[in-house]
Amino acid sequence: MKSTWKAALAMATAATLLTACAGETGSGPNEKVTLTYANWSEDQTPAMEQIAAEFQKANPNITVKVQTLPWTEYWSTLQVGAAGGTAPDAFWMLADHFREYAKGGQLLDLSDTGLDMSVYPKAVTDAYTYEGKTFALPKDFDTNGIWYNKALFDAAKVPYPDDTWTWQDAQDAAEKLTDKAKGVWGIAAPIDPQGGYYNTILQAGGQIIKAGGTASDFASPASVAGLKFWTDLQAAGSSPTLKQLSDTEAVSMFENQKVAMYFSGAYWAFRFHNSPALKGKVDVAPLPQGVKRATVTSGIGNAGYAGTKHPEELKKFLAFLGGTKAAEIQAATGTVLPAYQGTQQPWLDSMPEFKLQVFIDAIEYGVPLPIAGNTAEWQGLAAEHLAPAWDGKKPVQEAAQEYQAAVDKVLAKQ
């Protein structure tokens, strides 16, 4: 009980810190207002501060304080703050967490901002719409590709991945690239939905969540095949074990040049670009094909707290975040692939060493990130139910059936 109380106190304190600088409510058009804007990425903080500064130039009566929390604390802090009235004014939102906040009435309705929502990818705008209302404006979007280390490929004399690769090509390459004596694996195979098994389930013809959103599809033959792509890599020893990936994140292993391939999103480009150790060694290719091409697509949304003391100023700031200037800053700095239509080219130009067009081309076969019921809850059960299959302790079909039953139980509560 004591540790639980301490954890709750720590989260509440962090939530309070996020809004400690918020301005007091005043009256009149020249009122000095301070808004807080929370995110979870130190890599993106400089660009967010630049965007805030541009907004303040046009709105000198409004100060925006950018606050960055570690990913491991972000959602628990936001949850406590939203429930207790201490949430930041503006904050990043993800599609898999969105509905719990929208249903709880904790998000500011942005339907009247006057923005043309057709300038964003439909998959992202749909993810932040609830009961016909818009509660977050798309900040960026992402698809997935194969990040690969050219130096490790060259050392193993393995051809680089390209758009002809199949699952078998990826698995064969991973085996050849693995050199246990040097502590190098061909690929990272964590239990990763967005960068990993969602994509292979879709490529195998599975659905993840069935039409209507009341049941999942993890135990279907196609979905099991999509899961088996990853468990086969683990069984072959081509990936670090789950324990090793728990001790060191997959992306860190890739950065440390311990894995040659990492299937993931466009959002890592900026980090890899800024890594001196990876200079000239990294590139990206399309995901391999299964029965068909597919990748999940989603993006961060900029949301506002319904309990803000400054709703009009906040809407003005969120509209700016959803506009061309903010998108151009994100693109030109290479920070992330902006969602606003027509602003992606500067992002491509900012990191010419990568074949970043791969991520934009993937929109053609992109599938919206599956959202149904309390997505964060059922998605959070994946490791518990799928780990035995990843570790080779349980058949994939059995683990998939158990996970499907757990997911369907959560979906039944909506």
PDB file of C-alpha atoms in Angstrom, residues 141-352:
ATOM      1  CA  PHE A 141       1.825  10.530 -39.586  1.00  0.00           C
ATOM      2  CA  ASP A 142       3.839   7.394 -39.974  1.00  0.00           C
ATOM      3  CA  THR A 143       4.081   4.169 -41.887  1.00  0.00           C
ATOM      4  CA  ASN A 144       6.672   1.422 -41.439  1.00  0.00           C
ATOM      5  CA  GLY A 145       9.767   0.224 -43.264  1.00  0.00           C
ATOM      6  CA  ILE A 146      12.913  -1.854 -42.761  1.00  0.00           C
ATOM      7  CA  TRP A 147      15.613   0.215 -41.108  1.00  0.00           C
ATOM      8  CA  TYR A 148      18.877  -1.580 -41.870  1.00  0.00           C
ATOM      9  CA  ASN A 149      22.582  -1.250 -41.149  1.00  0.00           C
ATOM     10  CA  LYS A 150      24.506  -1.249 -44.435  1.00  0.00           C
ATOM     11  CA  ALA A 151      27.849  -1.911 -42.730  1.00  0.00           C
ATOM     12  CA  LEU A 152      26.540  -5.109 -41.141  1.00  0.00           C
ATOM     13  CA  PHE A 153      25.003  -6.200 -44.443  1.00  0.00           C
ATOM     14  CA  ASP A 154      28.281  -5.555 -46.248  1.00  0.00           C
ATOM     15  CA  ALA A 155      30.276  -7.470 -43.636  1.00  0.00           C
ATOM     16  CA  ALA A 156      27.971 -10.490 -44.028  1.00  0.00           C
ATOM     17  CA  LYS A 157      27.879 -10.123 -47.837  1.00  0.00           C
ATOM     18  CA  VAL A 158      24.077  -9.952 -47.789  1.00  0.00           C
ATOM     19  CA  PRO A 159      22.294  -7.813 -50.441  1.00  0.00           C
ATOM     20  CA  TYR A 160      20.365  -4.824 -49.082  1.00  0.00           C
ATOM     21  CA  PRO A 161      16.570  -5.185 -48.751  1.00  0.00           C
ATOM     22  CA  ASP A 162      14.448  -3.768 -51.552  1.00  0.00           C
ATOM     23  CA  ASP A 163      10.827  -3.682 -52.727  1.00  0.00           C
ATOM     24  CA  THR A 164      11.000  -7.267 -54.021  1.00  0.00           C
ATOM     25  CA  TRP A 165      11.623  -8.797 -50.603  1.00  0.00           C
ATOM     26  CA  THR A 166       9.228 -11.428 -49.259  1.00  0.00           C
ATOM     27  CA  TRP A 167       8.941 -12.724 -45.695  1.00  0.00           C
ATOM     28  CA  GLN A 168      11.277 -15.561 -46.639  1.00  0.00           C
ATOM     29  CA  ASP A 169      13.879 -13.112 -47.941  1.00  0.00           C
ATOM     30  CA  ALA A 170      13.763 -11.222 -44.634  1.00  0.00           C
ATOM     31  CA  GLN A 171      14.071 -14.402 -42.566  1.00  0.00           C
ATOM     32  CA  ASP A 172      16.913 -15.776 -44.695  1.00  0.00           C
ATOM     33  CA  ALA A 173      18.805 -12.485 -44.473  1.00  0.00           C
ATOM     34  CA  ALA A 174      18.287 -12.305 -40.700  1.00  0.00           C
ATOM     35  CA  GLU A 175      19.821 -15.759 -40.309  1.00  0.00           C
ATOM     36  CA  LYS A 176      22.853 -14.892 -42.448  1.00  0.00           C
ATOM     37  CA  LEU A 177      23.379 -11.571 -40.638  1.00  0.00           C
ATOM     38  CA  THR A 178      23.379 -13.171 -37.188  1.00  0.00           C
ATOM     39  CA  ASP A 179      26.857 -13.578 -35.725  1.00  0.00           C
ATOM     40  CA  LYS A 180      26.613 -14.688 -32.103  1.00  0.00           C
ATOM     41  CA  ALA A 181      30.419 -14.575 -31.687  1.00  0.00           C
ATOM     42  CA  LYS A 182      30.308 -10.837 -32.378  1.00  0.00           C
ATOM     43  CA  GLY A 183      27.089 -10.300 -30.450  1.00  0.00           C
ATOM     44  CA  VAL A 184      25.177  -9.320 -33.594  1.00  0.00           C
ATOM     45  CA  TRP A 185      21.660 -10.447 -34.557  1.00  0.00           C
ATOM     46  CA  GLY A 186      20.034 -10.172 -37.950  1.00  0.00           C
ATOM     47  CA  ILE A 187      16.840  -8.541 -36.711  1.00  0.00           C
ATOM     48  CA  ALA A 188      15.039  -7.321 -33.613  1.00  0.00           C
ATOM     49  CA  ALA A 189      11.802  -9.255 -32.996  1.00  0.00           C
ATOM     50  CA  PRO A 190      10.105  -7.735 -29.933  1.00  0.00           C
ATOM     51  CA  ILE A 191       6.382  -8.042 -29.213  1.00  0.00           C
ATOM     52  CA  ASP A 192       5.703  -4.796 -31.049  1.00  0.00           C
ATOM     53  CA  PRO A 193       2.231  -4.206 -32.497  1.00  0.00           C
ATOM     54  CA  GLN A 194       2.675  -1.068 -34.600  1.00  0.00           C
ATOM     55  CA  GLY A 195       6.123  -1.786 -35.991  1.00  0.00           C
ATOM     56  CA  GLY A 196       5.819  -5.550 -35.984  1.00  0.00           C
ATOM     57  CA  TYR A 197       2.998  -8.071 -35.822  1.00  0.00           C
ATOM     58  CA  TYR A 198       0.100  -5.797 -36.843  1.00  0.00           C
ATOM     59  CA  ASN A 199       1.845  -5.379 -40.181  1.00  0.00           C
ATOM     60  CA  THR A 200       2.496  -9.070 -40.751  1.00  0.00           C
ATOM     61  CA  ILE A 201      -1.059 -10.004 -39.695  1.00  0.00           C
ATOM     62  CA  LEU A 202      -2.371  -7.573 -42.306  1.00  0.00           C
ATOM     63  CA  GLN A 203       0.125  -8.817 -44.894  1.00  0.00           C
ATOM     64  CA  ALA A 204      -1.134 -12.352 -44.310  1.00  0.00           C
ATOM     65  CA  GLY A 205      -4.738 -11.263 -44.876  1.00  0.00           C
ATOM     66  CA  GLY A 206      -5.788 -11.028 -41.216  1.00  0.00           C
ATOM     67  CA  GLN A 207      -7.882  -8.223 -39.739  1.00  0.00           C
ATOM     68  CA  ILE A 208      -6.678  -7.697 -36.127  1.00  0.00           C
ATOM     69  CA  ILE A 209     -10.128  -6.324 -35.165  1.00  0.00           C
ATOM     70  CA  LYS A 210     -13.201  -7.562 -37.021  1.00  0.00           C
ATOM     71  CA  ALA A 211     -15.697  -5.237 -38.673  1.00  0.00           C
ATOM     72  CA  GLY A 212     -17.934  -3.626 -36.072  1.00  0.00           C
ATOM     73  CA  GLY A 213     -15.167  -3.493 -33.476  1.00  0.00           C
ATOM     74  CA  THR A 214     -16.727  -6.031 -31.085  1.00  0.00           C
ATOM     75  CA  ALA A 215     -14.330  -8.943 -31.645  1.00  0.00           C
ATOM     76  CA  SER A 216     -10.689  -9.540 -32.552  1.00  0.00           C
ATOM     77  CA  ASP A 217      -9.127 -11.792 -35.180  1.00  0.00           C
ATOM     78  CA  PHE A 218      -5.845 -12.892 -33.585  1.00  0.00           C
ATOM     79  CA  ALA A 219      -6.602 -16.622 -33.721  1.00  0.00           C
ATOM     80  CA  SER A 220      -7.552 -16.811 -37.403  1.00  0.00           C
ATOM     81  CA  PRO A 221      -5.177 -18.788 -39.677  1.00  0.00           C
ATOM     82  CA  ALA A 222      -3.989 -15.597 -41.385  1.00  0.00           C
ATOM     83  CA  SER A 223      -3.331 -13.792 -38.109  1.00  0.00           C
ATOM     84  CA  VAL A 224      -1.492 -16.774 -36.661  1.00  0.00           C
ATOM     85  CA  ALA A 225       0.697 -16.778 -39.768  1.00  0.00           C
ATOM     86  CA  GLY A 226       1.453 -13.098 -39.173  1.00  0.00           C
ATOM     87  CA  LEU A 227       2.444 -13.802 -35.573  1.00  0.00           C
ATOM     88  CA  LYS A 228       4.483 -16.838 -36.592  1.00  0.00           C
ATOM     89  CA  PHE A 229       6.709 -14.682 -38.799  1.00  0.00           C
ATOM     90  CA  TRP A 230       8.122 -13.212 -35.578  1.00  0.00           C
ATOM     91  CA  THR A 231       8.160 -16.346 -33.434  1.00  0.00           C
ATOM     92  CA  ASP A 232      10.067 -18.145 -36.207  1.00  0.00           C
ATOM     93  CA  LEU A 233      12.749 -15.445 -36.044  1.00  0.00           C
ATOM     94  CA  GLN A 234      13.017 -15.953 -32.305  1.00  0.00           C
ATOM     95  CA  ALA A 235      13.139 -19.740 -32.693  1.00  0.00           C
ATOM     96  CA  ALA A 236      15.917 -19.453 -35.284  1.00  0.00           C
ATOM     97  CA  GLY A 237      18.005 -17.316 -32.923  1.00  0.00           C
ATOM     98  CA  SER A 238      18.015 -14.481 -35.456  1.00  0.00           C
ATOM     99  CA  SER A 239      16.807 -11.973 -32.842  1.00  0.00           C
ATOM    100  CA  PRO A 240      17.775 -11.109 -29.285  1.00  0.00           C
ATOM    101  CA  THR A 241      15.514 -12.861 -26.779  1.00  0.00           C
ATOM    102  CA  LEU A 242      12.578 -11.095 -25.155  1.00  0.00           C
ATOM    103  CA  LYS A 243      14.648 -10.855 -21.985  1.00  0.00           C
ATOM    104  CA  GLN A 244      17.469  -9.139 -23.853  1.00  0.00           C
ATOM    105  CA  LEU A 245      14.991  -6.820 -25.593  1.00  0.00           C
ATOM    106  CA  SER A 246      13.482  -6.035 -22.195  1.00  0.00           C
ATOM    107  CA  ASP A 247      16.883  -5.058 -20.824  1.00  0.00           C
ATOM    108  CA  THR A 248      17.742  -2.977 -23.920  1.00  0.00           C
ATOM    109  CA  GLU A 249      15.057  -1.612 -26.259  1.00  0.00           C
ATOM    110  CA  ALA A 250      15.106  -2.787 -29.864  1.00  0.00           C
ATOM    111  CA  VAL A 251      15.777   0.709 -31.179  1.00  0.00           C
ATOM    112  CA  SER A 252      18.766   1.057 -28.835  1.00  0.00           C
ATOM    113  CA  MET A 253      20.134  -2.286 -30.010  1.00  0.00           C
ATOM    114  CA  PHE A 254      19.849  -1.035 -33.578  1.00  0.00           C
ATOM    115  CA  GLU A 255      21.620   2.197 -32.662  1.00  0.00           C
ATOM    116  CA  ASN A 256      24.327   0.198 -30.901  1.00  0.00           C
ATOM    117  CA  GLN A 257      24.739  -1.842 -34.106  1.00  0.00           C
ATOM    118  CA  LYS A 258      23.797  -5.066 -32.354  1.00  0.00           C
ATOM    119  CA  VAL A 259      20.926  -5.796 -34.768  1.00  0.00           C
ATOM    120  CA  ALA A 260      21.095  -5.371 -38.533  1.00  0.00           C
ATOM    121  CA  MET A 261      17.378  -4.818 -39.204  1.00  0.00           C
ATOM    122  CA  TYR A 262      14.634  -3.062 -37.288  1.00  0.00           C
ATOM    123  CA  PHE A 263      11.087  -2.886 -38.648  1.00  0.00           C
ATOM    124  CA  SER A 264       9.603   0.410 -37.501  1.00  0.00           C
ATOM    125  CA  GLY A 265       8.344   3.855 -38.392  1.00  0.00           C
ATOM    126  CA  ALA A 266       9.386   7.095 -40.043  1.00  0.00           C
ATOM    127  CA  TYR A 267       9.684   8.757 -36.637  1.00  0.00           C
ATOM    128  CA  TRP A 268      13.175   7.258 -36.041  1.00  0.00           C
ATOM    129  CA  ALA A 269      14.734   9.016 -39.042  1.00  0.00           C
ATOM    130  CA  PHE A 270      15.654  12.156 -37.104  1.00  0.00           C
ATOM    131  CA  ARG A 271      17.281  10.171 -34.292  1.00  0.00           C
ATOM    132  CA  PHE A 272      19.307   7.982 -36.650  1.00  0.00           C
ATOM    133  CA  HIS A 273      20.290  11.027 -38.722  1.00  0.00           C
ATOM    134  CA  ASN A 274      21.709  12.709 -35.620  1.00  0.00           C
ATOM    135  CA  SER A 275      23.693   9.651 -34.462  1.00  0.00           C
ATOM    136  CA  PRO A 276      27.441  10.044 -35.213  1.00  0.00           C
ATOM    137  CA  ALA A 277      27.911   6.278 -34.799  1.00  0.00           C
ATOM    138  CA  LEU A 278      25.395   5.552 -37.577  1.00  0.00           C
ATOM    139  CA  LYS A 279      26.658   8.169 -40.047  1.00  0.00           C
ATOM    140  CA  GLY A 280      26.627   6.654 -43.519  1.00  0.00           C
ATOM    141  CA  LYS A 281      25.650   3.215 -42.220  1.00  0.00           C
ATOM    142  CA  VAL A 282      21.843   3.276 -42.167  1.00  0.00           C
ATOM    143  CA  ASP A 283      19.094   3.289 -44.775  1.00  0.00           C
ATOM    144  CA  VAL A 284      15.479   2.185 -45.098  1.00  0.00           C
ATOM    145  CA  ALA A 285      13.518  -0.084 -47.445  1.00  0.00           C
ATOM    146  CA  PRO A 286       9.850  -1.113 -47.765  1.00  0.00           C
ATOM    147  CA  LEU A 287       8.485  -3.816 -45.484  1.00  0.00           C
ATOM    148  CA  PRO A 288       8.650  -7.301 -47.023  1.00  0.00           C
ATOM    149  CA  GLN A 289       5.540  -8.715 -48.669  1.00  0.00           C
ATOM    150  CA  GLY A 290       3.405 -11.498 -47.335  1.00  0.00           C
ATOM    151  CA  VAL A 291       0.283 -12.486 -49.241  1.00  0.00           C
ATOM    152  CA  LYS A 292       0.047  -8.765 -49.958  1.00  0.00           C
ATOM    153  CA  ARG A 293       1.647  -5.447 -49.056  1.00  0.00           C
ATOM    154  CA  ALA A 294       0.388  -3.697 -45.933  1.00  0.00           C
ATOM    155  CA  THR A 295       1.501  -1.423 -43.126  1.00  0.00           C
ATOM    156  CA  VAL A 296      -0.404   0.189 -40.308  1.00  0.00           C
ATOM    157  CA  THR A 297      -0.494   3.963 -40.392  1.00  0.00           C
ATOM    158  CA  SER A 298      -1.246   6.428 -37.632  1.00  0.00           C
ATOM    159  CA  GLY A 299       0.141   9.618 -36.169  1.00  0.00           C
ATOM    160  CA  ILE A 300       0.315  11.855 -33.134  1.00  0.00           C
ATOM    161  CA  GLY A 301      -2.577  14.242 -32.568  1.00  0.00           C
ATOM    162  CA  ASN A 302      -2.381  17.577 -30.753  1.00  0.00           C
ATOM    163  CA  ALA A 303      -5.185  17.633 -28.181  1.00  0.00           C
ATOM    164  CA  GLY A 304      -6.418  20.122 -25.620  1.00  0.00           C
ATOM    165  CA  TYR A 305      -7.647  19.677 -22.064  1.00  0.00           C
ATOM    166  CA  ALA A 306     -11.384  20.285 -21.672  1.00  0.00           C
ATOM    167  CA  GLY A 307     -10.764  21.736 -18.201  1.00  0.00           C
ATOM    168  CA  THR A 308      -8.381  24.455 -19.404  1.00  0.00           C
ATOM    169  CA  LYS A 309      -8.840  27.954 -17.983  1.00  0.00           C
ATOM    170  CA  HIS A 310      -8.177  29.429 -21.431  1.00  0.00           C
ATOM    171  CA  PRO A 311     -10.249  27.547 -24.039  1.00  0.00           C
ATOM    172  CA  GLU A 312     -10.210  30.251 -26.726  1.00  0.00           C
ATOM    173  CA  GLU A 313      -6.474  30.849 -26.511  1.00  0.00           C
ATOM    174  CA  LEU A 314      -5.903  27.117 -26.449  1.00  0.00           C
ATOM    175  CA  LYS A 315      -7.987  26.590 -29.578  1.00  0.00           C
ATOM    176  CA  LYS A 316      -5.980  29.296 -31.305  1.00  0.00           C
ATOM    177  CA  PHE A 317      -2.731  27.555 -30.356  1.00  0.00           C
ATOM    178  CA  LEU A 318      -3.991  24.115 -31.409  1.00  0.00           C
ATOM    179  CA  ALA A 319      -5.133  25.530 -34.750  1.00  0.00           C
ATOM    180  CA  PHE A 320      -1.608  26.914 -35.227  1.00  0.00           C
ATOM    181  CA  LEU A 321      -0.145  23.508 -34.372  1.00  0.00           C
ATOM    182  CA  GLY A 322      -2.398  22.007 -37.053  1.00  0.00           C
ATOM    183  CA  GLY A 323      -1.432  24.599 -39.687  1.00  0.00           C
ATOM    184  CA  THR A 324       1.189  24.913 -42.403  1.00  0.00           C
ATOM    185  CA  LYS A 325       3.793  26.872 -40.418  1.00  0.00           C
ATOM    186  CA  ALA A 326       4.065  24.245 -37.680  1.00  0.00           C
ATOM    187  CA  ALA A 327       4.199  21.494 -40.299  1.00  0.00           C
ATOM    188  CA  GLU A 328       6.933  23.292 -42.242  1.00  0.00           C
ATOM    189  CA  ILE A 329       9.050  23.686 -39.097  1.00  0.00           C
ATOM    190  CA  GLN A 330       8.747  19.981 -38.318  1.00  0.00           C
ATOM    191  CA  ALA A 331       9.654  19.095 -41.906  1.00  0.00           C
ATOM    192  CA  ALA A 332      12.549  21.498 -42.414  1.00  0.00           C
ATOM    193  CA  THR A 333      14.212  20.467 -39.152  1.00  0.00           C
ATOM    194  CA  GLY A 334      13.800  16.796 -40.067  1.00  0.00           C
ATOM    195  CA  THR A 335      11.997  16.239 -36.795  1.00  0.00           C
ATOM    196  CA  VAL A 336       9.124  14.158 -38.117  1.00  0.00           C
ATOM    197  CA  LEU A 337       6.985  13.512 -41.205  1.00  0.00           C
ATOM    198  CA  PRO A 338       4.267  16.205 -40.984  1.00  0.00           C
ATOM    199  CA  ALA A 339       0.625  15.322 -41.565  1.00  0.00           C
ATOM    200  CA  TYR A 340      -0.299  18.526 -43.409  1.00  0.00           C
ATOM    201  CA  GLN A 341      -0.643  17.850 -47.134  1.00  0.00           C
ATOM    202  CA  GLY A 342       2.100  19.333 -49.298  1.00  0.00           C
ATOM    203  CA  THR A 343       4.613  19.935 -46.504  1.00  0.00           C
ATOM    204  CA  GLN A 344       6.517  16.631 -46.654  1.00  0.00           C
ATOM    205  CA  GLN A 345       9.195  17.513 -49.235  1.00  0.00           C
ATOM    206  CA  PRO A 346      11.382  19.538 -46.837  1.00  0.00           C
ATOM    207  CA  TRP A 347      11.419  16.482 -44.557  1.00  0.00           C
ATOM    208  CA  LEU A 348      12.684  14.341 -47.426  1.00  0.00           C
ATOM    209  CA  ASP A 349      15.279  16.982 -48.303  1.00  0.00           C
ATOM    210  CA  SER A 350      16.501  17.355 -44.717  1.00  0.00           C
ATOM    211  CA  MET A 351      17.925  13.807 -44.578  1.00  0.00           C
ATOM    212  CA  PRO A 352      18.920  12.903 -48.152  1.00  0.00           C
TER     213      PRO A 352
END
